Coordinates of C-alpha atoms in Angstrom, one line a residue:
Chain A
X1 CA -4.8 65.8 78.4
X2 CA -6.3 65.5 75.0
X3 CA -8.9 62.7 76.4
X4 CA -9.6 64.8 79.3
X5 CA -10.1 67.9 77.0
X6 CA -12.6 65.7 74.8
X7 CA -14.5 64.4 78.1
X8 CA -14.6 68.3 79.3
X9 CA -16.0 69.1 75.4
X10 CA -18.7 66.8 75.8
X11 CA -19.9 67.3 78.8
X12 CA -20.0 71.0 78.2
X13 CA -21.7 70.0 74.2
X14 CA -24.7 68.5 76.1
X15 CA -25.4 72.8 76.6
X16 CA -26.6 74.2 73.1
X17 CA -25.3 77.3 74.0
X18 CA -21.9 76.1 73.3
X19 CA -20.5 76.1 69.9
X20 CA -16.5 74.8 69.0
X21 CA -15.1 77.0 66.3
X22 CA -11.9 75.7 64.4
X23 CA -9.9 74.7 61.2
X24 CA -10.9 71.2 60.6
X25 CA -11.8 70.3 63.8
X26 CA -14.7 68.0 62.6
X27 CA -14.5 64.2 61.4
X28 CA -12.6 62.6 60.4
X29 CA -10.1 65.0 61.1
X30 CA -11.1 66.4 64.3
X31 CA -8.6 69.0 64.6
X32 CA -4.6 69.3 64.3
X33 CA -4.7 68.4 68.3
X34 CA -6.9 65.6 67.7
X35 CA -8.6 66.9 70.8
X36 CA -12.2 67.6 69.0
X37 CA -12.5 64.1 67.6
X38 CA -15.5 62.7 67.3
X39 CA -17.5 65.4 68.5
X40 CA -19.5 66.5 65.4
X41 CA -20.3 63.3 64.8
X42 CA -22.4 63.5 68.1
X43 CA -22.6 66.6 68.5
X44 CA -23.0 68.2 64.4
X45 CA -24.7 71.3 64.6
X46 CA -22.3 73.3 67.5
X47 CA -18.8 71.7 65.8
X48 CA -18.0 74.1 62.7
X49 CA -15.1 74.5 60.6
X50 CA -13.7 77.7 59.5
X51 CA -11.8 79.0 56.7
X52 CA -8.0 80.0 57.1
X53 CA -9.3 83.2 58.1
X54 CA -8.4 83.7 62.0
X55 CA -9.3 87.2 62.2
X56 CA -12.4 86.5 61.4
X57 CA -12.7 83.8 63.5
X58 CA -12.5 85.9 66.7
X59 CA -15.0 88.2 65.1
X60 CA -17.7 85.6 64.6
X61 CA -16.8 84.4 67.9
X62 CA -17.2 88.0 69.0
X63 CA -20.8 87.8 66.9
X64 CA -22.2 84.5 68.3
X65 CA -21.3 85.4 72.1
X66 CA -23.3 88.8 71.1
X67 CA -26.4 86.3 70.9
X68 CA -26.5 84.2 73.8
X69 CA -23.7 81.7 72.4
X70 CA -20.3 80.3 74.4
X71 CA -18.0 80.0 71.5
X72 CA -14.4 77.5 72.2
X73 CA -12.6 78.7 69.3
X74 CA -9.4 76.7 68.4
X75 CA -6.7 78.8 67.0
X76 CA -4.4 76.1 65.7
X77 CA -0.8 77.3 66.9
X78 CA -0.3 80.2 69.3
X79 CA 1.8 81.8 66.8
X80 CA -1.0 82.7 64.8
X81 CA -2.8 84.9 68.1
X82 CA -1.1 87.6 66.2
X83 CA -3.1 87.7 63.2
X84 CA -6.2 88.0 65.7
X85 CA -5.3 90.7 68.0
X86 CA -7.0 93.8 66.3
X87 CA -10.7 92.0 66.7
X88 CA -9.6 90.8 70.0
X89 CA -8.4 94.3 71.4
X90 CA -10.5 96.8 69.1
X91 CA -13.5 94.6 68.9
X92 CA -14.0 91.6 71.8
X93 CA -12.8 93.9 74.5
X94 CA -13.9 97.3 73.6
X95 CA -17.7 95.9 72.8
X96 CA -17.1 94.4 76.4
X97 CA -16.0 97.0 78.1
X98 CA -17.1 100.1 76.5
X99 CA -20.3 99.3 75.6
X100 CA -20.9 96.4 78.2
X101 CA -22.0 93.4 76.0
X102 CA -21.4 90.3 77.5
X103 CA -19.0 88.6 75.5
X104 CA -18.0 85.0 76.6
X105 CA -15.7 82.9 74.8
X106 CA -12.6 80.8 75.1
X107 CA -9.3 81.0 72.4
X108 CA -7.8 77.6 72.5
X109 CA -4.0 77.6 71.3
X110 CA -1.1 75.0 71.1
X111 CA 1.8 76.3 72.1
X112 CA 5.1 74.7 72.8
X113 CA 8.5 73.5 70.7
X114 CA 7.8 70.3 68.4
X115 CA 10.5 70.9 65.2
X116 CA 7.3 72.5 63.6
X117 CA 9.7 75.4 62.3
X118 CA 9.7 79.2 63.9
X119 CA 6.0 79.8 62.8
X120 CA 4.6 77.3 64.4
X121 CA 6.3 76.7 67.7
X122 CA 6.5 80.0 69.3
X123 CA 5.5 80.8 73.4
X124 CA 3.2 84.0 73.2
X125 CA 3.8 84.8 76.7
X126 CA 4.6 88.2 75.4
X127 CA 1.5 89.1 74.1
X128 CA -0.6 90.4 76.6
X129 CA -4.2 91.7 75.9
X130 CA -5.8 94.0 78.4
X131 CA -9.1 92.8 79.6
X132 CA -8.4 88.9 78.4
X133 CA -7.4 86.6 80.9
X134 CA -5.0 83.8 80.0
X135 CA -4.8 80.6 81.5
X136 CA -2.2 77.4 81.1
X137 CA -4.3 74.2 80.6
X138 CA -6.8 74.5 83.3
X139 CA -10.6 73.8 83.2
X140 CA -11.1 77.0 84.7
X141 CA -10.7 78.4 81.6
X142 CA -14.2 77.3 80.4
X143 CA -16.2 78.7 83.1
X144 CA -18.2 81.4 80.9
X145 CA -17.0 84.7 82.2
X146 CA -15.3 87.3 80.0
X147 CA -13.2 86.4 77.3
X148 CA -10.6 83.7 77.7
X149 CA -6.9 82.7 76.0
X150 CA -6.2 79.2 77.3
X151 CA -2.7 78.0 76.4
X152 CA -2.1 74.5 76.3
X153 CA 1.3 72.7 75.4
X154 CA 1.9 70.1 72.9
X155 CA 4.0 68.1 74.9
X156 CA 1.2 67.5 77.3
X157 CA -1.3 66.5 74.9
X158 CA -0.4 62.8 75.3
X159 CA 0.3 63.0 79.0
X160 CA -2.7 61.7 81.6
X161 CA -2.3 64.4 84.3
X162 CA -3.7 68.1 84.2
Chain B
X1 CA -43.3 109.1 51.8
X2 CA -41.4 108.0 55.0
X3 CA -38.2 106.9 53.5
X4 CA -38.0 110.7 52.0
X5 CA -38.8 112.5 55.1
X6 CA -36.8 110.7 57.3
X7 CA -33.5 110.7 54.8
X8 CA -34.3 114.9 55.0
X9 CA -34.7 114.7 58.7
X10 CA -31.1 112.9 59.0
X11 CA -29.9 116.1 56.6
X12 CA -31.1 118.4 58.6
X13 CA -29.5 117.1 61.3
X14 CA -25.8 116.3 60.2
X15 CA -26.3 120.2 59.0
X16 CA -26.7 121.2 62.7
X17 CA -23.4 118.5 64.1
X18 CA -21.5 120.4 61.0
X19 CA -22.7 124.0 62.5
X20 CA -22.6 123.0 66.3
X21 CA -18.8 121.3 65.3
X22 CA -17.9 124.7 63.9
X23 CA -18.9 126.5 66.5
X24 CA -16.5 124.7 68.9
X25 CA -19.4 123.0 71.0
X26 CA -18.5 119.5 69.6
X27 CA -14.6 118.7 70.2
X28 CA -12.2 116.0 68.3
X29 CA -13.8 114.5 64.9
X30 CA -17.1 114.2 63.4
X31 CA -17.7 112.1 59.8
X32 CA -20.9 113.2 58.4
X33 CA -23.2 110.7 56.4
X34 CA -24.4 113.7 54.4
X35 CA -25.1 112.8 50.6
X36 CA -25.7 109.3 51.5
X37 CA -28.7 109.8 53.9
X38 CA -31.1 107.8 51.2
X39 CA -29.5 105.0 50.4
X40 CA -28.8 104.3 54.1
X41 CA -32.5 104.9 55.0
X42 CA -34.0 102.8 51.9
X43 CA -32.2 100.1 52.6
X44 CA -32.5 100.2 56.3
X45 CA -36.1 100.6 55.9
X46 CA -36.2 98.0 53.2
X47 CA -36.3 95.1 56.0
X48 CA -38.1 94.6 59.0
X49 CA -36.4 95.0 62.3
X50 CA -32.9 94.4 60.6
X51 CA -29.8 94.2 62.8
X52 CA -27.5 96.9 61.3
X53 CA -23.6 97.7 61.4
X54 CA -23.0 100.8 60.7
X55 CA -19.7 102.0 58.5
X56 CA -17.1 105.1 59.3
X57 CA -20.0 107.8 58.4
X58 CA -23.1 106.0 60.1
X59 CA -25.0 108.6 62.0
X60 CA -27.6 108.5 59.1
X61 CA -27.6 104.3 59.5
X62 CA -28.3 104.8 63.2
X63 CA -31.2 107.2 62.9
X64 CA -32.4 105.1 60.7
X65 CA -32.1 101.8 62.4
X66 CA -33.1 103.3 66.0
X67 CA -35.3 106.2 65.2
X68 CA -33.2 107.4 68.6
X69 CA -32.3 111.2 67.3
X70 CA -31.6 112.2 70.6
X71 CA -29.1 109.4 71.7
X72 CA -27.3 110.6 68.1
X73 CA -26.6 113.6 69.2
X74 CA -25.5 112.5 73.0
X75 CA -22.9 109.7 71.4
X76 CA -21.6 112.1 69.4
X77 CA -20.8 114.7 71.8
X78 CA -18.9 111.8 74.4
X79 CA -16.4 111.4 71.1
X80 CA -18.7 108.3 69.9
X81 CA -19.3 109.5 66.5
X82 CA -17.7 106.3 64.6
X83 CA -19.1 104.1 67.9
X84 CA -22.8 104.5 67.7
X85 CA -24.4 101.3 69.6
X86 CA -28.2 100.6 70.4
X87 CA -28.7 97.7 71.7
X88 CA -30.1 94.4 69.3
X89 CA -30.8 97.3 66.6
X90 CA -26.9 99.1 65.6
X91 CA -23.5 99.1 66.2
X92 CA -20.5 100.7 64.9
X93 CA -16.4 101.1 65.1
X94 CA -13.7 103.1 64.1
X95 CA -12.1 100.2 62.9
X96 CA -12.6 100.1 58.7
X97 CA -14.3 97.1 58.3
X98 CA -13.9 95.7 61.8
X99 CA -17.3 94.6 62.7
X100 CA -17.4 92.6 59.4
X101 CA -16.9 89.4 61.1
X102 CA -19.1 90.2 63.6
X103 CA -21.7 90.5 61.6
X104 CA -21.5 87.5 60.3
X105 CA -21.2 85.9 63.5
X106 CA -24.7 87.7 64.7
X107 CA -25.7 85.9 61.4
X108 CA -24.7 82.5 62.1
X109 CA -26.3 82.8 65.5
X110 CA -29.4 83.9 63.7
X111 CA -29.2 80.5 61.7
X112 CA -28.2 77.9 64.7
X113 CA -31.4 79.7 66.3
X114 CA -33.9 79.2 63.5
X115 CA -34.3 83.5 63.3
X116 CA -35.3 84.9 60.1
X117 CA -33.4 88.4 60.7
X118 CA -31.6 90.0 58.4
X119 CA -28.2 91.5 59.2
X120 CA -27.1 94.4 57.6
X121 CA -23.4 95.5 57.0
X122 CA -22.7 98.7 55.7
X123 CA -19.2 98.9 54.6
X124 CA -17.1 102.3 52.4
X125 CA -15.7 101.7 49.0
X126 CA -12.5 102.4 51.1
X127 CA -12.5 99.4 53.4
X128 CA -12.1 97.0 50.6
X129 CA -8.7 97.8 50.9
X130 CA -9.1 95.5 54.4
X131 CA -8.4 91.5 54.6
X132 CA -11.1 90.9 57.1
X133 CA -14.2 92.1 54.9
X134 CA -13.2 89.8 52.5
X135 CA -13.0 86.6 54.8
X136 CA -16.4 87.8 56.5
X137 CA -18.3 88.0 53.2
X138 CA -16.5 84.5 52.4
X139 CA -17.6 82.7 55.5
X140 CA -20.7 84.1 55.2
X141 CA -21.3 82.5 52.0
X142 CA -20.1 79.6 52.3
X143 CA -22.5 79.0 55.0
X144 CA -25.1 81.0 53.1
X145 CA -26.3 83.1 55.9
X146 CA -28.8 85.4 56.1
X147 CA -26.9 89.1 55.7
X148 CA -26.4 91.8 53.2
X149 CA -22.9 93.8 53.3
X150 CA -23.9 97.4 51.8
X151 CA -21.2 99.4 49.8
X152 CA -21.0 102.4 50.1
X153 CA -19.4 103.9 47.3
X154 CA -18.6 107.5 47.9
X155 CA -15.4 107.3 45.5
X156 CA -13.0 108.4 48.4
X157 CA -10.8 107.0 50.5
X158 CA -10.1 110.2 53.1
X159 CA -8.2 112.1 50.2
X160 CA -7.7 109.1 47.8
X161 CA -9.9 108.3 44.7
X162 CA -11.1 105.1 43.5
X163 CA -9.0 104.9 40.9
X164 CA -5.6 105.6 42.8
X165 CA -6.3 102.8 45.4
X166 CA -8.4 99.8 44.0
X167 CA -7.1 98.2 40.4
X168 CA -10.3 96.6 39.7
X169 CA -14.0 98.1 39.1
X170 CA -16.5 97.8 42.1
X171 CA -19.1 96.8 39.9
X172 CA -17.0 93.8 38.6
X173 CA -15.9 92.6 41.6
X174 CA -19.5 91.0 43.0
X175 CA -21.4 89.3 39.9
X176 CA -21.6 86.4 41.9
X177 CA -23.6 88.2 44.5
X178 CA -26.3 90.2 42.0
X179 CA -29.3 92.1 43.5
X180 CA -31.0 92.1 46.9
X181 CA -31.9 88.5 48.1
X182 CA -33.9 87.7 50.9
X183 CA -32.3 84.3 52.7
X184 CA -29.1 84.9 51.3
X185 CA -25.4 86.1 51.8
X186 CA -25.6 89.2 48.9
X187 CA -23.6 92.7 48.2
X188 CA -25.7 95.8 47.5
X189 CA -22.7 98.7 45.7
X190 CA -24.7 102.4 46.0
X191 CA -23.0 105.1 44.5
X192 CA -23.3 108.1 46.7
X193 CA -21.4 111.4 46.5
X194 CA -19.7 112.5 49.5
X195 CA -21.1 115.8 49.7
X196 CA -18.4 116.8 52.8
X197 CA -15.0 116.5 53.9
X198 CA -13.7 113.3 55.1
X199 CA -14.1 114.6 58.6
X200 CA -15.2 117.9 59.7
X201 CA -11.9 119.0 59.9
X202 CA -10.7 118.1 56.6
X203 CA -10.9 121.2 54.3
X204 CA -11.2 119.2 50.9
X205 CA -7.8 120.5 49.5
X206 CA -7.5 117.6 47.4
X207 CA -11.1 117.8 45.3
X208 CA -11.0 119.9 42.5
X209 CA -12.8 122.9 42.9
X210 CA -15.9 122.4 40.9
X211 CA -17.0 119.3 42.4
X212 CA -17.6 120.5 45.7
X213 CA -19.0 123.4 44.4
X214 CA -21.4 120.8 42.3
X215 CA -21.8 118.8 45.4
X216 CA -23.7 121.8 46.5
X217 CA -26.0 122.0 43.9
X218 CA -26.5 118.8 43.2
X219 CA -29.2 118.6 45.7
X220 CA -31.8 117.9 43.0
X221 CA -30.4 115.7 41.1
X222 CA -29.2 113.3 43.7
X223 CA -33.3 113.8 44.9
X224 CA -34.1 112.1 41.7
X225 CA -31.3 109.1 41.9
X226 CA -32.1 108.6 45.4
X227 CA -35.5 108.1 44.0
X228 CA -35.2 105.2 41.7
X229 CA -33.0 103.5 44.4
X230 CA -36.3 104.3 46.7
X231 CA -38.6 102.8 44.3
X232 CA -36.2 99.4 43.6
X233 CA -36.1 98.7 46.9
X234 CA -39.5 99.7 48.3
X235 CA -41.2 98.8 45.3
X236 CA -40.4 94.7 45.6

């Protein structure tokens, strides 16, 4: 899955209009999934790193999308979804639905036991944001249209299939 | 001069929401920019064709970034009147500090794009009491983008002072970020007095009594302050 995610990344990085948001997610490190490897070499300008600051993440996500851009944003474990939902239900969706700017973007979370300890391992299937719609792996998820949660699970980052 | 007019025009017209909210014609809550009208307008009117987010009291901020009086008045009476949005000109939420970050994202797409636009965040004293200012204004310095966050510094906090909620000085916490800069992430602080309630339904029990009665003569005075702001900005 994680090759697979990189292919989809590139192919989708060839667009300027995309832009992948994370912490450390460019070279050398390229992201605690290793899935974003090697893209800002290529592709520099569209691959930025954030501070430890996820609610802010989703707001300049929220920003970027308000001017044209298709933001992937990686929020490193699921667990940490929590810490974004007042910009993604008070800002992303209201602006969307209230006020009908088309915001498009896509959270990308790790979910998924791994003896990471109780921070860092939880299933958010819990949370449930009203006017987000969640996905498990699936490229669909990238298809710019709305605002996105794709779950994907640790276990599978080594696998071939999905 | 333009600045002057329009900050008396925006006066005139939080004076007729404060009557009309009184008089029962507009329902649930109204936060009047009054006493702050010239510092929102002078630096509004400071740039050309800025992109402004507005703060809890922003009706002044809109008329000022839109010139649209009439779509004001109409947002306010649909229950909009922390949620003013124009499109590519102002927007606004009830959420203190909430548009912060996405702010700075409008910025950052202004700097992938080449666009040299200035961004304009208008923030309270209040809301530095919130996380997600702080990591906007970080981000957006680190990446030295092209926006200015605006405080607002009424001394109030709905009924709290300055001094009750925030253990360091204002005007110490940004040296880093001194003056007005073109191409660059900077802080503006205004003083302003708050010459209303919180809301239109707050009834100011918590002010001693002869500062809102100087808040209502201070007209004058706060003529000549606005001034000198007027004449730092404008003048550059």
């Amino acid at each position: 899955m994680r090759k697979k995610l990189n292919k989809l990344f590139r192919s989708l990085l060839e667009d300027k209009q995309y832009l992948l948001l994370g912490q450390s997610i460019r070279d050398p490190f390229g992201g605690a999934s290793k899935v974003t490897r090697g893209l800002s070499t290529k592709y520099d300008s569209q691959v930025i790193d954030c501070p430890i600051s996820e609610s802010a993440m989703i707001g300049i996500s929220t920003g970027l999308s308000m001017q044209g851009f298709i933001p992937i944003t990686e929020i490193m474990f699921a667990d940490f979804l929590t810490l974004c939902v007042d910009q993604l239900f008070n800002i992303a969706v209201k602006l969307r639905e209230i006020h009908g700017i088309d915001i498009k973007m896509t959270i990308r979370v790790m979910e998924g036991v791994k003896e990471y300890g109780p921070t860092h391992n939880q299933n958010m299937d819990w949370l449930r944001i009203p006017g987000i719609t969640y996905f498990r792996n699936e490229q669909s998820a990238y298809t710019p249209k709305g605002i996105n949660v794709v779950i994907e699970n640790k276990d599978q980052y080594d696998s071939n299939n999905r | 001069m333009k600045v002057l007019k329009l900050a008396y025009l925006i006066r005139a017209f939080e004076n007729e929401i404060q009557k009309q909210f009184k008089a029962g014609i507009i329902k649930g809550t109204v936060h009047l920019s009054i006493g702050q009208e010239l510092v929102d307008v002078g630096i509004i009117s400071a740039y050309k064709n800025p992109l402004v987010f507005g703060n809890h009291r922003s009706h002044g901020q809109y008329i000022a970034a839109t010139k649209d009086i009439v779509g004001c008045y109409r947002q306010i009476l649909s229950n909009m009147t922390q949620h003013l949005y124009y499109p590519d000109k102002f927007l606004a939420t009830g959420i203190q500090g909430g548009l912060c970050a996405v702010a700075v994202g409008n910025a950052l797409a202004f700097k992938l794009k080449g666009i040299k636009r200035k961004v304009l965040c208008f923030i309270g004293d209040g809301t530095l009491g919130q996380g997600l200012f702080w990591e906007s204004l970080n981000f957006a310095s680190i990446n030295h983008l092209n926006i200015t966050f605006v405080i607002i510094d009424n001394g109030y906090s709905m009924s709290k002072t300055q001094s009750e909620i925030n253990i360091q000085k204002i005007s110490e916490l940004f040296n880093v970020y001194d003056g007005l800069s073109e191409t660059e992430c900077s802080v503006v602080h205004r003083k302003v007095s708050r010459l209303c309630g919180h809301s239109c339904n707050d009834t100011q029990m918590y002010r001693p009594k002869d500062e809102v009665l100087k808040n209502l003569l201070t007209d004058k005075k706060y003529a000549q302050e606005a001034e000198q702001i007027i004449s730092k900005l404008i003048g550059r």
